[in-house]
Amino acid sequence: MENMAHLFVIHDAQGEDITITQLPVTQAYKILGTYQAAVANQRQQQNVLLNKATHPYRTLALSNVSKRGAWIYYSSVFLRSVGYPLGVCHLTNRQLDQLQGPMVSTTLQKMGYNSRMSRKATFGPTKYGGLDFRDLKIEQGVESIRLLMRHLRT
């Protein structure tokens, strides 16, 4: 009887019953390529992104690529693959650091810099002597605001 409280039955246009099961708030569901849950710490989405980021990181680490090629790979492959769901995710700063850490270090090495170079210089703008890497914490906020503005304008 307790399970019945989490089931909803609706009828479609032909009169067929459709049963909808209510998920617990901690269980993530996949929609439009992202895993959504009604909790602040989205572990399912983080795990998916970590798995997705592992392949580009290993590929770059094992490749013989030029400095420019490493930057292009970072900006066009890594950022595009893990950056897509950030606007609708609520990953913590720690989760985002875990996600970008290995890729940033490897890219820095391939570009001829020390992998432990200050992240302020790494993520800083080129105008002030930085390398202009994209910090996923900032990207997540920018994408969230961009999404909000898009909804407000329509």
Short mmCIF file of N, CA, C and O in Angstrom, two decimals, residues 48-97:
data_model
loop_
_atom_site.label_atom_id
_atom_site.label_comp_id
_atom_site.label_asym_id
_atom_site.label_seq_id
_atom_site.Cartn_x
_atom_site.Cartn_y
_atom_site.Cartn_z
N VAL A 48 29.13 10.91 -14.46
CA VAL A 48 29.03 10.86 -15.92
C VAL A 48 30.07 11.79 -16.55
O VAL A 48 30.76 11.42 -17.50
N LEU A 49 30.20 13.00 -16.02
CA LEU A 49 31.17 13.95 -16.55
C LEU A 49 32.60 13.49 -16.31
O LEU A 49 33.47 13.68 -17.16
N LEU A 50 32.87 12.88 -15.15
CA LEU A 50 34.22 12.36 -14.89
C LEU A 50 34.57 11.27 -15.89
O LEU A 50 35.69 11.23 -16.41
N ASN A 51 33.62 10.38 -16.18
CA ASN A 51 33.87 9.34 -17.18
C ASN A 51 34.08 9.94 -18.56
O ASN A 51 34.95 9.49 -19.32
N LYS A 52 33.32 10.96 -18.87
CA LYS A 52 33.44 11.62 -20.17
C LYS A 52 34.76 12.38 -20.30
O LYS A 52 35.35 12.45 -21.37
N ALA A 53 35.26 12.93 -19.19
CA ALA A 53 36.50 13.70 -19.21
C ALA A 53 37.73 12.81 -19.21
O ALA A 53 38.81 13.25 -19.61
N THR A 54 37.59 11.57 -18.78
CA THR A 54 38.75 10.67 -18.69
C THR A 54 39.33 10.36 -20.06
O THR A 54 40.55 10.34 -20.23
N HIS A 55 38.50 10.16 -21.05
CA HIS A 55 39.01 9.82 -22.39
C HIS A 55 39.84 10.97 -22.99
O HIS A 55 40.96 10.73 -23.43
N PRO A 56 39.34 12.21 -23.02
CA PRO A 56 40.18 13.29 -23.57
C PRO A 56 41.47 13.50 -22.77
O PRO A 56 42.52 13.77 -23.34
N TYR A 57 41.39 13.35 -21.47
CA TYR A 57 42.58 13.52 -20.63
C TYR A 57 43.63 12.47 -20.98
O TYR A 57 44.80 12.81 -21.18
N ARG A 58 43.23 11.22 -21.06
CA ARG A 58 44.19 10.16 -21.40
C ARG A 58 44.70 10.30 -22.82
O ARG A 58 45.88 10.06 -23.09
N THR A 59 43.83 10.67 -23.73
CA THR A 59 44.25 10.84 -25.12
C THR A 59 45.33 11.91 -25.23
O THR A 59 46.34 11.72 -25.90
N LEU A 60 45.11 13.03 -24.56
CA LEU A 60 46.10 14.12 -24.60
C LEU A 60 47.39 13.71 -23.90
O LEU A 60 48.48 13.99 -24.39
N ALA A 61 47.27 13.02 -22.77
CA ALA A 61 48.46 12.63 -22.01
C ALA A 61 49.35 11.68 -22.81
O ALA A 61 50.58 11.74 -22.70
N LEU A 62 48.75 10.83 -23.63
CA LEU A 62 49.51 9.83 -24.37
C LEU A 62 49.88 10.28 -25.79
O LEU A 62 50.48 9.52 -26.54
N SER A 63 49.52 11.49 -26.15
CA SER A 63 49.76 11.94 -27.52
C SER A 63 51.05 12.74 -27.63
O SER A 63 51.57 13.26 -26.66
N ASN A 64 51.51 12.84 -28.85
CA ASN A 64 52.66 13.69 -29.17
C ASN A 64 52.10 14.87 -29.96
O ASN A 64 52.06 14.86 -31.18
N VAL A 65 51.67 15.87 -29.23
CA VAL A 65 50.97 16.98 -29.84
C VAL A 65 51.76 18.27 -29.59
O VAL A 65 52.49 18.39 -28.59
N SER A 66 51.61 19.24 -30.47
CA SER A 66 52.29 20.53 -30.31
C SER A 66 51.62 21.34 -29.20
O SER A 66 50.53 21.00 -28.73
N LYS A 67 52.26 22.42 -28.82
CA LYS A 67 51.71 23.30 -27.79
C LYS A 67 50.36 23.87 -28.23
O LYS A 67 49.40 23.88 -27.48
N ARG A 68 50.33 24.31 -29.47
CA ARG A 68 49.08 24.86 -30.01
C ARG A 68 48.01 23.78 -30.12
O ARG A 68 46.84 24.01 -29.84
N GLY A 69 48.43 22.58 -30.52
CA GLY A 69 47.50 21.47 -30.62
C GLY A 69 46.91 21.09 -29.27
O GLY A 69 45.73 20.72 -29.18
N ALA A 70 47.71 21.18 -28.20
CA ALA A 70 47.20 20.88 -26.86
C ALA A 70 46.13 21.89 -26.46
O ALA A 70 45.09 21.54 -25.91
N TRP A 71 46.37 23.17 -26.77
CA TRP A 71 45.38 24.22 -26.45
C TRP A 71 44.10 24.01 -27.25
O TRP A 71 43.00 24.12 -26.71
N ILE A 72 44.23 23.70 -28.50
CA ILE A 72 43.05 23.48 -29.35
C ILE A 72 42.26 22.28 -28.84
O ILE A 72 41.03 22.30 -28.76
N TYR A 73 42.97 21.22 -28.48
CA TYR A 73 42.30 20.01 -27.96
C TYR A 73 41.56 20.33 -26.66
O TYR A 73 40.41 19.92 -26.47
N TYR A 74 42.21 21.08 -25.77
CA TYR A 74 41.58 21.47 -24.50
C TYR A 74 40.31 22.29 -24.75
O TYR A 74 39.26 22.00 -24.20
N SER A 75 40.44 23.30 -25.60
CA SER A 75 39.31 24.21 -25.79
C SER A 75 38.21 23.65 -26.67
O SER A 75 37.03 23.95 -26.46
N SER A 76 38.55 22.81 -27.64
CA SER A 76 37.50 22.33 -28.55
C SER A 76 36.95 20.97 -28.18
O SER A 76 35.78 20.70 -28.47
N VAL A 77 37.73 20.12 -27.55
CA VAL A 77 37.22 18.78 -27.20
C VAL A 77 36.78 18.73 -25.74
O VAL A 77 35.62 18.45 -25.44
N PHE A 78 37.69 19.03 -24.83
CA PHE A 78 37.37 18.91 -23.41
C PHE A 78 36.26 19.86 -22.99
O PHE A 78 35.27 19.45 -22.39
N LEU A 79 36.44 21.15 -23.26
CA LEU A 79 35.45 22.13 -22.80
C LEU A 79 34.07 21.89 -23.42
O LEU A 79 33.06 22.06 -22.75
N ARG A 80 34.03 21.48 -24.66
CA ARG A 80 32.75 21.22 -25.31
C ARG A 80 32.07 19.98 -24.74
O ARG A 80 30.85 19.95 -24.58
N SER A 81 32.86 18.95 -24.42
CA SER A 81 32.25 17.71 -23.95
C SER A 81 31.75 17.81 -22.51
O SER A 81 30.70 17.28 -22.19
N VAL A 82 32.50 18.47 -21.63
CA VAL A 82 32.05 18.55 -20.24
C VAL A 82 31.28 19.84 -19.95
O VAL A 82 30.57 19.92 -18.95
N GLY A 83 31.38 20.82 -20.81
CA GLY A 83 30.72 22.10 -20.56
C GLY A 83 29.25 22.13 -20.91
O GLY A 83 28.51 22.98 -20.40
N TYR A 84 28.80 21.20 -21.74
CA TYR A 84 27.41 21.22 -22.20
C TYR A 84 26.38 21.26 -21.08
O TYR A 84 25.50 22.12 -21.07
N PRO A 85 26.44 20.38 -20.09
CA PRO A 85 25.38 20.37 -19.08
C PRO A 85 25.58 21.34 -17.92
O PRO A 85 24.74 21.41 -17.03
N LEU A 86 26.65 22.10 -17.90
CA LEU A 86 26.96 22.91 -16.74
C LEU A 86 25.89 23.95 -16.41
O LEU A 86 25.69 24.28 -15.25
N GLY A 87 25.21 24.48 -17.40
CA GLY A 87 24.20 25.50 -17.15
C GLY A 87 23.00 25.00 -16.37
O GLY A 87 22.34 25.78 -15.70
N VAL A 88 22.73 23.72 -16.43
CA VAL A 88 21.58 23.16 -15.72
C VAL A 88 22.00 22.28 -14.56
O VAL A 88 21.16 21.64 -13.93
N CYS A 89 23.29 22.23 -14.27
CA CYS A 89 23.81 21.42 -13.17
C CYS A 89 24.09 22.30 -11.96
O CYS A 89 24.23 23.51 -12.09
N HIS A 90 24.21 21.67 -10.84
CA HIS A 90 24.55 22.38 -9.61
C HIS A 90 25.70 21.64 -8.95
O HIS A 90 25.58 21.16 -7.82
N LEU A 91 26.82 21.54 -9.66
CA LEU A 91 27.98 20.87 -9.13
C LEU A 91 28.72 21.81 -8.18
O LEU A 91 28.78 23.02 -8.42
N THR A 92 29.28 21.26 -7.12
CA THR A 92 30.01 22.07 -6.16
C THR A 92 31.37 22.46 -6.73
O THR A 92 31.84 21.86 -7.71
N ASN A 93 32.01 23.44 -6.11
CA ASN A 93 33.34 23.85 -6.55
C ASN A 93 34.33 22.69 -6.48
O ASN A 93 35.17 22.53 -7.36
N ARG A 94 34.22 21.89 -5.44
CA ARG A 94 35.11 20.73 -5.29
C ARG A 94 34.89 19.73 -6.43
O ARG A 94 35.85 19.19 -6.99
N GLN A 95 33.63 19.47 -6.77
CA GLN A 95 33.34 18.54 -7.87
C GLN A 95 33.90 19.07 -9.19
O GLN A 95 34.44 18.31 -9.98
N LEU A 96 33.76 20.36 -9.42
CA LEU A 96 34.27 20.95 -10.65
C LEU A 96 35.80 20.93 -10.70
O LEU A 96 36.39 20.71 -11.75
N ASP A 97 36.43 21.14 -9.55
CA ASP A 97 37.89 21.05 -9.49
C ASP A 97 38.36 19.63 -9.80
O ASP A 97 39.35 19.44 -10.50
#
